[in-house]
Coordinates of C-alpha atoms in Angstrom, one line a residue:
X14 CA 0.0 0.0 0.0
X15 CA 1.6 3.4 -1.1
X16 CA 0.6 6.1 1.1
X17 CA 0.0 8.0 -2.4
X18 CA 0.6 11.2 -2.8
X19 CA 0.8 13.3 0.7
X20 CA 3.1 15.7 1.0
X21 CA 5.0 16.5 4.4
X22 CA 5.4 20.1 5.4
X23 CA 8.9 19.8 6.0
X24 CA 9.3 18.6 2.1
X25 CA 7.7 21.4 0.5
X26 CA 9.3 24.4 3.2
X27 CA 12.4 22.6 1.8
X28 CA 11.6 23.4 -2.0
X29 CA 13.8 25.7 -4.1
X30 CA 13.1 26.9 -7.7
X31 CA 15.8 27.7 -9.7
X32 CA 15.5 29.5 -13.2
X33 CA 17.3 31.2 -16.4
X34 CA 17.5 34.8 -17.1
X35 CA 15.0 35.3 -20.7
X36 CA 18.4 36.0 -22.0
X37 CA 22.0 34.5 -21.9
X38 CA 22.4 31.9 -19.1
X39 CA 22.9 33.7 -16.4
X40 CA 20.8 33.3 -13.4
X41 CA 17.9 35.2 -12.6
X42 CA 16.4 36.8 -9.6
X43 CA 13.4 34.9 -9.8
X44 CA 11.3 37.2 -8.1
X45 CA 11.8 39.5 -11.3
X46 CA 9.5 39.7 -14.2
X47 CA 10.5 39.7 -17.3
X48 CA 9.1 43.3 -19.0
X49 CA 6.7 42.4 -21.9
X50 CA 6.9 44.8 -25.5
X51 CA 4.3 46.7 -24.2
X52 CA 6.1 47.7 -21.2
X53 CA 3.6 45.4 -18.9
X54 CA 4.9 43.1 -16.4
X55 CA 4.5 39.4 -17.6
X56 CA 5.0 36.2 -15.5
X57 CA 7.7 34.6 -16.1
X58 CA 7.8 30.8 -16.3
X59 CA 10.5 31.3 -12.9
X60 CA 7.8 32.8 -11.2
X61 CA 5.3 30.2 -11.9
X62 CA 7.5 27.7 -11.0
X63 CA 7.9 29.8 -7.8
X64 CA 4.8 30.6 -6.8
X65 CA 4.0 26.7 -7.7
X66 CA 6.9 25.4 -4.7
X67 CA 5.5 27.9 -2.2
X68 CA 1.8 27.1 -2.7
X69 CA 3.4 23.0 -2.3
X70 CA 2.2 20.1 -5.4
X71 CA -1.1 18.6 -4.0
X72 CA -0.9 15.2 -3.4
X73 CA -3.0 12.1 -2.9
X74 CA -2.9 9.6 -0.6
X75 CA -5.1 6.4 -0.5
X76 CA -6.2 4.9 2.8
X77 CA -8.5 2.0 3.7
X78 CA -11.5 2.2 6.2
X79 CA -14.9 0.5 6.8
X80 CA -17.9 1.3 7.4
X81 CA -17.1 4.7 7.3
X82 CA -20.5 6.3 5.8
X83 CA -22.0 4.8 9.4
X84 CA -19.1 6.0 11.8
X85 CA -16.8 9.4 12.4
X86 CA -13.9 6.8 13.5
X87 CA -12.1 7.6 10.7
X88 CA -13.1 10.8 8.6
X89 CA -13.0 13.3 12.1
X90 CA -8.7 12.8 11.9
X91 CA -8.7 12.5 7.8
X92 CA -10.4 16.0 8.0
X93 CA -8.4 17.3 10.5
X94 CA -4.9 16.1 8.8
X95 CA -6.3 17.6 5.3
X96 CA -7.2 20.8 6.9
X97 CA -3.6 21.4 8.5
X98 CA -2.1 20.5 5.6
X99 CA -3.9 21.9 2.3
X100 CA -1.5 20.4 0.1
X101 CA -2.6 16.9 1.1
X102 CA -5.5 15.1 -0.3
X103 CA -6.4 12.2 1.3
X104 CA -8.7 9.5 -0.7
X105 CA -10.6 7.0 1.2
X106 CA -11.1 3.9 0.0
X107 CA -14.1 2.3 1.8
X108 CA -15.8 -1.1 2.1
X109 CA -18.1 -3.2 4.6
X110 CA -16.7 -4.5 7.7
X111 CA -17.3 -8.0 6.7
X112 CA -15.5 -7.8 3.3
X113 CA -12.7 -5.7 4.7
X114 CA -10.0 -8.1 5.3
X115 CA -11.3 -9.9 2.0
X116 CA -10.4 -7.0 -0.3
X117 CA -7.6 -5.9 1.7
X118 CA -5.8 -8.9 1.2
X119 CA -6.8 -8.7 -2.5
X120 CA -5.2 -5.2 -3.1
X121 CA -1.9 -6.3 -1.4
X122 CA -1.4 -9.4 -3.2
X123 CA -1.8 -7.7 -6.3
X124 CA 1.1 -5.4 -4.8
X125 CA -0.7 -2.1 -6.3
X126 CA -0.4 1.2 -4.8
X127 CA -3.9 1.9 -3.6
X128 CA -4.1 1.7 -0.7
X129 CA -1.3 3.5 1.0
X130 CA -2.3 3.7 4.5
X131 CA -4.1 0.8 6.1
X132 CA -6.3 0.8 8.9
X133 CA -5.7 -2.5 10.7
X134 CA -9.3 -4.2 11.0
X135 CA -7.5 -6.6 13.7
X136 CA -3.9 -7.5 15.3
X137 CA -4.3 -11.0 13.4
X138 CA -4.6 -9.7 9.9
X139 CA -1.4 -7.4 10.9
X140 CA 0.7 -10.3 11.8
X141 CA -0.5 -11.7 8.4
X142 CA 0.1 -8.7 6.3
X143 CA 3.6 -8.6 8.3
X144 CA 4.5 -12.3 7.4
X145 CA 3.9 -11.4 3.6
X146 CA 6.4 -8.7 4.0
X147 CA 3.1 -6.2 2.5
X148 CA 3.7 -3.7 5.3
X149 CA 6.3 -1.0 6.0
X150 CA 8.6 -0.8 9.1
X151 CA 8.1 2.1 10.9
X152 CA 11.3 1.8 13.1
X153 CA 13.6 3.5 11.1
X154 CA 11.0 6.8 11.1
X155 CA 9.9 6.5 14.8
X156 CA 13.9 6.9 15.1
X157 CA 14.8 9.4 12.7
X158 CA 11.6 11.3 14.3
X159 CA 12.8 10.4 18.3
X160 CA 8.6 9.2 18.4
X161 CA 8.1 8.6 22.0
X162 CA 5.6 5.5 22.5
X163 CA 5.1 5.8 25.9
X164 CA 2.3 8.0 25.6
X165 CA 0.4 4.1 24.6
X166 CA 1.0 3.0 27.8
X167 CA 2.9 -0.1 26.5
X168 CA 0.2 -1.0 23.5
X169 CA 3.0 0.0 20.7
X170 CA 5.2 -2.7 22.1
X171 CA 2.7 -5.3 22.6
X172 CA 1.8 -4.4 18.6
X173 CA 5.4 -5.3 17.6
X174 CA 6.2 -8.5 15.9
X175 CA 9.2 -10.3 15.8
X176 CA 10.5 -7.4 17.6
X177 CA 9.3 -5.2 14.8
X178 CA 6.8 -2.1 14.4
X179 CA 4.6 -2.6 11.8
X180 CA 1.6 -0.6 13.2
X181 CA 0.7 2.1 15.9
X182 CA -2.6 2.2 17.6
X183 CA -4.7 4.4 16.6
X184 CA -8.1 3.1 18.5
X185 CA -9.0 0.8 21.7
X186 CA -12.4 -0.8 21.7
X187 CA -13.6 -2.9 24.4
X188 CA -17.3 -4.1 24.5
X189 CA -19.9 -2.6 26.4
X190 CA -24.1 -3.3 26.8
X191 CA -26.1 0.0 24.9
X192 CA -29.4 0.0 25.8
X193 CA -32.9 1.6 25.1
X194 CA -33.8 4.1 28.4
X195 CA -36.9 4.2 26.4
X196 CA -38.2 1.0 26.1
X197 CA -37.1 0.0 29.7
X198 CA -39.5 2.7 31.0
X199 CA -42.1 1.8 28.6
X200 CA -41.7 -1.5 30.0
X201 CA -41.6 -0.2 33.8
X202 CA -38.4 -2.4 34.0
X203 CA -35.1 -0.8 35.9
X204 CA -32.1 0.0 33.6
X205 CA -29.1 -2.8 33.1
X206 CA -26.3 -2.4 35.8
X207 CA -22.6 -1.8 35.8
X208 CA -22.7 -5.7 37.9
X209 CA -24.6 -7.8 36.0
X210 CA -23.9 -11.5 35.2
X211 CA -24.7 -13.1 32.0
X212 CA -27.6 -15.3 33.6
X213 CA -29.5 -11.7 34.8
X214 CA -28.5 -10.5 31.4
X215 CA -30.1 -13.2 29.5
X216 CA -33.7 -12.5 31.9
X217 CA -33.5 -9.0 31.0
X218 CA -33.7 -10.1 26.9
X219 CA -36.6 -12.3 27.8
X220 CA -38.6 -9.6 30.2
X221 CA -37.7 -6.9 27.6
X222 CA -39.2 -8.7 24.1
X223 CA -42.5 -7.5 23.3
X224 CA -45.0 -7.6 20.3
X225 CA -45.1 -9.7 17.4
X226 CA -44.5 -9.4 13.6
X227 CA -43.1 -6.2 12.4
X228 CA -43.6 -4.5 15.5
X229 CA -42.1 -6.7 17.5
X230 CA -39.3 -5.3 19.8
X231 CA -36.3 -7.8 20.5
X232 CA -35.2 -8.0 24.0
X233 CA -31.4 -8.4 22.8
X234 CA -29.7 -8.3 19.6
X235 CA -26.7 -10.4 18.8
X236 CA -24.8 -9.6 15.1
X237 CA -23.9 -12.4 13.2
X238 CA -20.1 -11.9 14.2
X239 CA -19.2 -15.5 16.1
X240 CA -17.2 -13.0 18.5
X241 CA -20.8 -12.5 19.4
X242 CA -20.5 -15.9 21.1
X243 CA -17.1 -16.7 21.4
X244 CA -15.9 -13.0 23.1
X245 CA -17.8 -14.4 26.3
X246 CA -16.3 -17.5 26.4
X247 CA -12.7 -16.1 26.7
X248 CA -13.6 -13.0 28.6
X249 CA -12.7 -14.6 31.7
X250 CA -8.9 -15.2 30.6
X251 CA -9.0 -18.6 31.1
X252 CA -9.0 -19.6 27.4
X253 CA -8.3 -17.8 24.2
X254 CA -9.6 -18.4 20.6
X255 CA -6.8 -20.5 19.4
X256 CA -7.3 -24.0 21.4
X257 CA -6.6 -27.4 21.4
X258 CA -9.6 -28.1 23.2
X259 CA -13.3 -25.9 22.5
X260 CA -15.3 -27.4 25.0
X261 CA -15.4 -24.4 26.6
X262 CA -17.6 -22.8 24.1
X263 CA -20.2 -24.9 24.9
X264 CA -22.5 -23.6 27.4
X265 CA -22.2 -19.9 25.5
X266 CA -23.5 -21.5 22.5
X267 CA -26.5 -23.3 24.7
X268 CA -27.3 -19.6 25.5
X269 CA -27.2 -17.9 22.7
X270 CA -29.5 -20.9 20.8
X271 CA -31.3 -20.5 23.1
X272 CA -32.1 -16.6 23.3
X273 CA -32.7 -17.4 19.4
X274 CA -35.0 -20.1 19.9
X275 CA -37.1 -18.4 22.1
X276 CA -37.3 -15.6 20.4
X277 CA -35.7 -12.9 22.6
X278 CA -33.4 -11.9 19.6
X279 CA -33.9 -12.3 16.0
X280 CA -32.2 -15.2 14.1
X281 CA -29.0 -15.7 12.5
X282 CA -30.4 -16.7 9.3
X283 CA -32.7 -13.9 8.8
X284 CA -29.8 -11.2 9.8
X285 CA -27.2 -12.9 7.4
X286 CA -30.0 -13.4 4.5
X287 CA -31.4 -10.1 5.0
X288 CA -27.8 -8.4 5.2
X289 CA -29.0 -6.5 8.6
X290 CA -26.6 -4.3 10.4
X291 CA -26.5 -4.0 13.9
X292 CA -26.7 -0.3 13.9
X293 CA -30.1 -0.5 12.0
X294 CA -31.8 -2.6 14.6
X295 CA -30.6 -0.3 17.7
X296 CA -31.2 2.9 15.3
X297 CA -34.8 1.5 14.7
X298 CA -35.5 0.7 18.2
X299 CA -36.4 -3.0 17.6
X300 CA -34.5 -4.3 20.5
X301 CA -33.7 -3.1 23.7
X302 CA -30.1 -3.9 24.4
X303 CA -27.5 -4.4 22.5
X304 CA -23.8 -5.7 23.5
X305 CA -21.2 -4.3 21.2
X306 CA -17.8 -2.4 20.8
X307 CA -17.2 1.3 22.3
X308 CA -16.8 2.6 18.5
X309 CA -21.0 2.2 18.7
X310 CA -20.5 5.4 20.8
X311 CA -19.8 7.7 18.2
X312 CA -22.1 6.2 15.9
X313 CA -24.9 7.1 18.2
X314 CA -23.9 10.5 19.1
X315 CA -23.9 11.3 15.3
X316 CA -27.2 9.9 14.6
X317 CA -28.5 12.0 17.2
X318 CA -27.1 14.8 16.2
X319 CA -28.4 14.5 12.9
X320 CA -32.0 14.1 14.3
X321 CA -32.0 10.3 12.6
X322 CA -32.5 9.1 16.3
X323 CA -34.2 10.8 18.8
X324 CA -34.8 8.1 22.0
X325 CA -32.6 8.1 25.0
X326 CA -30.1 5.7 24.8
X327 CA -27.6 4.6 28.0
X328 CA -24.5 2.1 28.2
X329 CA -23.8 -0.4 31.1
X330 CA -20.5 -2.6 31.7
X331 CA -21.0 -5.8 29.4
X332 CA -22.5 -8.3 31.8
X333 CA -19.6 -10.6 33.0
X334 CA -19.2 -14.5 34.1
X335 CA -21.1 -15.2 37.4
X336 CA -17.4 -16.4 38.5
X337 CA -15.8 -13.4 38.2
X338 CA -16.2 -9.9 39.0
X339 CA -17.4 -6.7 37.7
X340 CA -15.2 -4.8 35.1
X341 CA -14.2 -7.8 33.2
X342 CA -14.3 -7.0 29.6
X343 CA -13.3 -7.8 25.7
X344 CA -11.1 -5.8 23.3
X345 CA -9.0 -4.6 20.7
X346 CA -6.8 -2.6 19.3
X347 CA -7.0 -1.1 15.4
X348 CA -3.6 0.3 14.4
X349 CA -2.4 1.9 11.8
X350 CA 0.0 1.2 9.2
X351 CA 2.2 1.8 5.6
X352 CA 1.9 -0.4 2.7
X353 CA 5.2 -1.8 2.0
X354 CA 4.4 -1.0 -1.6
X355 CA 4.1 2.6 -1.7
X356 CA 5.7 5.2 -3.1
X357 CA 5.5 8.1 -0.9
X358 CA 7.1 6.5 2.3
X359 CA 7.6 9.9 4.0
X360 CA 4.3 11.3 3.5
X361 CA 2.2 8.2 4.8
X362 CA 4.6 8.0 7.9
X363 CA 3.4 11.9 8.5
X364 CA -0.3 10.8 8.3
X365 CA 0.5 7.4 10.5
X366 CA 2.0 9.6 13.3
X367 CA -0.6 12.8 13.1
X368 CA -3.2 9.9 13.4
X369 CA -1.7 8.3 16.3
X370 CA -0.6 11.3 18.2
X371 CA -2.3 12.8 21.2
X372 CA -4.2 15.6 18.8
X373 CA -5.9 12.7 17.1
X374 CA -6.9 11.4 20.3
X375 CA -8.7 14.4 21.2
X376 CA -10.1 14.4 18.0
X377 CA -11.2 11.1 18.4
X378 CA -13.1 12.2 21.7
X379 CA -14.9 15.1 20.6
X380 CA -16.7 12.6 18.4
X381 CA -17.0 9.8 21.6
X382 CA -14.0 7.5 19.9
X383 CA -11.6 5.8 22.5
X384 CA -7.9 6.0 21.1
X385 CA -4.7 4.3 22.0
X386 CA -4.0 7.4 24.0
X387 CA -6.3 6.8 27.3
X388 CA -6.3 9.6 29.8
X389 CA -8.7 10.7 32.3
X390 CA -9.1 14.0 30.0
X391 CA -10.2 11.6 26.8
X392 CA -12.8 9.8 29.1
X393 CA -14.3 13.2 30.5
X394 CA -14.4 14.7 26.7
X395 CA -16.2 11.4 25.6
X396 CA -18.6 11.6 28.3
X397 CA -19.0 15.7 27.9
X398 CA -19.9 15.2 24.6
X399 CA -23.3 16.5 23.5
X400 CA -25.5 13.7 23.2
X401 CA -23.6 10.9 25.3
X402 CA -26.3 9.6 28.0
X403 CA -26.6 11.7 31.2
X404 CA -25.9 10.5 34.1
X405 CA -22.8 9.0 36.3
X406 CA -23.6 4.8 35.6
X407 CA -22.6 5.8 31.7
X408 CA -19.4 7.1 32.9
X409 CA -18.6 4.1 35.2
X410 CA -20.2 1.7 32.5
X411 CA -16.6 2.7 30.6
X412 CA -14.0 1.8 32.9
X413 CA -12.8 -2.0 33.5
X414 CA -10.6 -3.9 35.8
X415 CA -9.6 -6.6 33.0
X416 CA -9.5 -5.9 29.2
X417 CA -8.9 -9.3 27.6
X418 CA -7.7 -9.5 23.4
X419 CA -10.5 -10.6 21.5
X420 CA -8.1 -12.5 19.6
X421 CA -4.4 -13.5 20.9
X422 CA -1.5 -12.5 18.9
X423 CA -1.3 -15.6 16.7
X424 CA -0.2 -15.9 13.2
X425 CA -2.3 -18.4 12.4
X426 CA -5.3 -16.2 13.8
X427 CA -7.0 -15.1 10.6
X428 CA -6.8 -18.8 9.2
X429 CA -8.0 -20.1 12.2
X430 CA -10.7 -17.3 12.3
X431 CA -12.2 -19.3 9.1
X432 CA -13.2 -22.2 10.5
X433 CA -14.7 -20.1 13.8
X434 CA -16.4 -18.3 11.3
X435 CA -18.0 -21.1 9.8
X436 CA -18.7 -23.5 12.2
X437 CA -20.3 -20.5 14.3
X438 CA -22.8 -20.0 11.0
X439 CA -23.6 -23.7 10.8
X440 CA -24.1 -23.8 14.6
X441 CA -26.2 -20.9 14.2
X442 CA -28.5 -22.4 11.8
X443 CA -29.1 -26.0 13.1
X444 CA -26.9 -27.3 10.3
X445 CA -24.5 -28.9 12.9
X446 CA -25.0 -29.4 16.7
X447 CA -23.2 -28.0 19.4
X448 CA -20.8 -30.9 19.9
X449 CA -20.3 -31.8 15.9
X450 CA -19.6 -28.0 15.5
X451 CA -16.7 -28.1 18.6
X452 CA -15.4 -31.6 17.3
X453 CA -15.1 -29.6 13.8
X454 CA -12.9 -26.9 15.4
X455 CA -11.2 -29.3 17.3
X456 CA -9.8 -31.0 13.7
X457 CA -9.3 -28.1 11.9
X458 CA -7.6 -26.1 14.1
X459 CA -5.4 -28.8 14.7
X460 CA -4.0 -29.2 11.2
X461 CA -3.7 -25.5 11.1
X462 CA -2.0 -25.4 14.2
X463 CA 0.1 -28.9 13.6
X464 CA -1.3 -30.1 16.3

């Protein structure tokens, strides 16, 4: 990816034009026009080539996002990078979340220079890209540039691979439970708490479903992602997705049939058929709560600003394992990185490390994004924002006492993630059972793993 086009300020303040006299070839003042016949001043072709290095060449660069018509994660620090430097352009080039590391990986192997700067959809496809020698090392230009990674509060190192930087973060998600104020007091039924297990979770989506056909409101909603399932399972710490052994996953599938059976969330096959997003069914206010990532913040924020939502809308700590504690969540990190294959290697460093830096991060959470940058200022501009839900259980419902990796840093994680991807559908829709699904993973992960 060849961060295309961008310009750094420090290569056009060091610009020179030099030019001939309109006579003879001795050098010119180039600030001196040339008079015309007519006794007129005319511009010279020094001067345009002048005026030309001062006003800086604009420049394109390409980067990757998703989603990014439904969320601000991205295009809030494009703007602002584009408005301090005018000579930049910055293309975006956008696709869903679910095809992202599909075409991503299609761009790169084709070794093309769209896209320059990559938004890292997760730390497995990094180590991938990495392993393919399709990103650039940033070592050599956090050096040159004495970039201090401490402000990440060790998250750049945990990032590097093989003892190399490939990526900085740029965002931290964990997951949280949004609900519908609304509907609860519609429903005379108390708001979710900061300290709720997953049984009194699972109550909740049955005592919050209501109506039937079209106008039936969900109690819970669960997107077809089989982190969905599988986040719970390792949000203890005690397992991870890359196992020798997925009994574990067991009773969290039981569960989540179950809330699908019974009809407290609508079904797999009529989300992935129907090509529903999450977003819609919250927006819509067709179920009640919702667990999913803290980027969801934003994305309501703007649709309230926008008048496409107008209910009232909280957040809760995402219930948590009756064997453990409050505060226990799961997360990632989204860095950003260079295409090994581009061609302006200076200018998508300068983007990288304006959209990693602590003005980013107060970017970020003006418009409720958490970045790799957490300070107690970022959490009170998040919560100040207009629109985020009054009241002091929001606030608390985004700290945590353990933050767990979605997915561990394995190179074999994205294709291991293919047969958790599968088997999760065909669990999902009765095609296997429970135990034929884990006895699946079991085998295949195995021969991935060499196990």
């Amino acid at each position: 990816m060849k961060l295309k086009k961008v310009m750094a300020l420090t290569l056009a303040a060091g610009m020179t034009v030099t030019s001939l006299a309109a006579c003879g070839s001795k050098a010119a003042d180039p600030t001196t026009a040339a008079p015309a016949a007519d006794g007129k001043t005319e511009t010279t072709e020094a001067k345009k080539e002048e005026t030309k290095a001062a006003e800086g060449e604009k420049k394109t660069i390409s980067v990757t996002t998703w989603d990014n018509d439904t969320s601000p994660t991205f295009q809030a620090v494009i703007d602002a990078y584009m408005e301090k430097n005018p000579n930049i352009e910055i293309k975006v080039i956008d696709t869903s979340a679910d095809e992202y590391n599909n075409s991503l990986g299609i761009s790169l192997s084709a070794a093309q220079p769209d896209p320059d700067v990559i938004f890292v959809k997760d730390m497995g496809s990094m180590l991938q890209m990495a392993d393919k020698k399709q990103l650039l090392a940033l070592d050599d230009f956090m050096k040159a540039d004495s970039f201090d990674t401490s402000v990440y509060s060790g998250a750049a190192e945990q990032l590097q691979y093989n003892g190399v930087t490939y990526g900085l973060p740029y965002r931290s998600d964990w997951y949280v439970l949004y609900y519908n104020k609304d509907l609860f007091d519609a429903a005379g039924v108390e708001y979710p708490s900061n300290d709720m297990t997953w049984e009194e979770y699972y109550e909740l989506a049955a005592k919050m479903t209501s109506g039937e056909g079209s106008s039936k409101v969900y109690g819970t909603h669960d997107h077809t992602w089989q982190a969905l399932v599988t986040n719970w399972a390792v949000q203890d710490g005690k397992h991870t997705v890359v196992e020798k052994d997925y009994s574990f996953l067991k009773p969290w599938y039981e569960q989540t049939l179950a809330l699908q059976d019974n009809g407290y969330m609508q079904d797999f096959a009529t989300l992935k058929t129907a090509n529903i997003h999450y977003s819609s069914v919250f927006k819509n206010q067709q179920c009640a709560m919702l667990p999913m990532g803290t980027w969801f913040i934003a994305t309501m924020i703007a649709a309230q600003e926008s008048g496409e939502t107008d209910f009232n809308w909280g957040v809760a700590a995402i219930p948590h394992p009756a064997d453990t504690g409050a505060g226990y969540t799961v997360g990632a990190i989204t860095p950003i990185a260079v295409s090994a294959y581009t061609d302006e290697p200076d200018a998508s460093w300068d983007f990288v490390k304006f959209a990693s830096s602590k003005e980013a991060s107060e970017i970020l959470a003006g418009v409720g994004q958490f970045t790799g940058i957490q300070t107690e200022e970022s959490l009170k501009t998040i919560t100040s924002v207009p629109n985020f839900p009054e009241g002091e259980s929001n606030v608390e419902a985004l700290k945590y006492t353990h933050y767990v990796f979605d997915r561990p840093l394995d190179p074999n994680i994205e294709e291991i993630r293919k047969p958790l991807d599968q088997v999760h559908e065909m669990i999902m829709i009765g095609e296997y059972t429970i135990d034929e699904g884990i006895e699946e993973l079991n085998k295949r992960v195995a021969e991935i793993k060499g196990w």
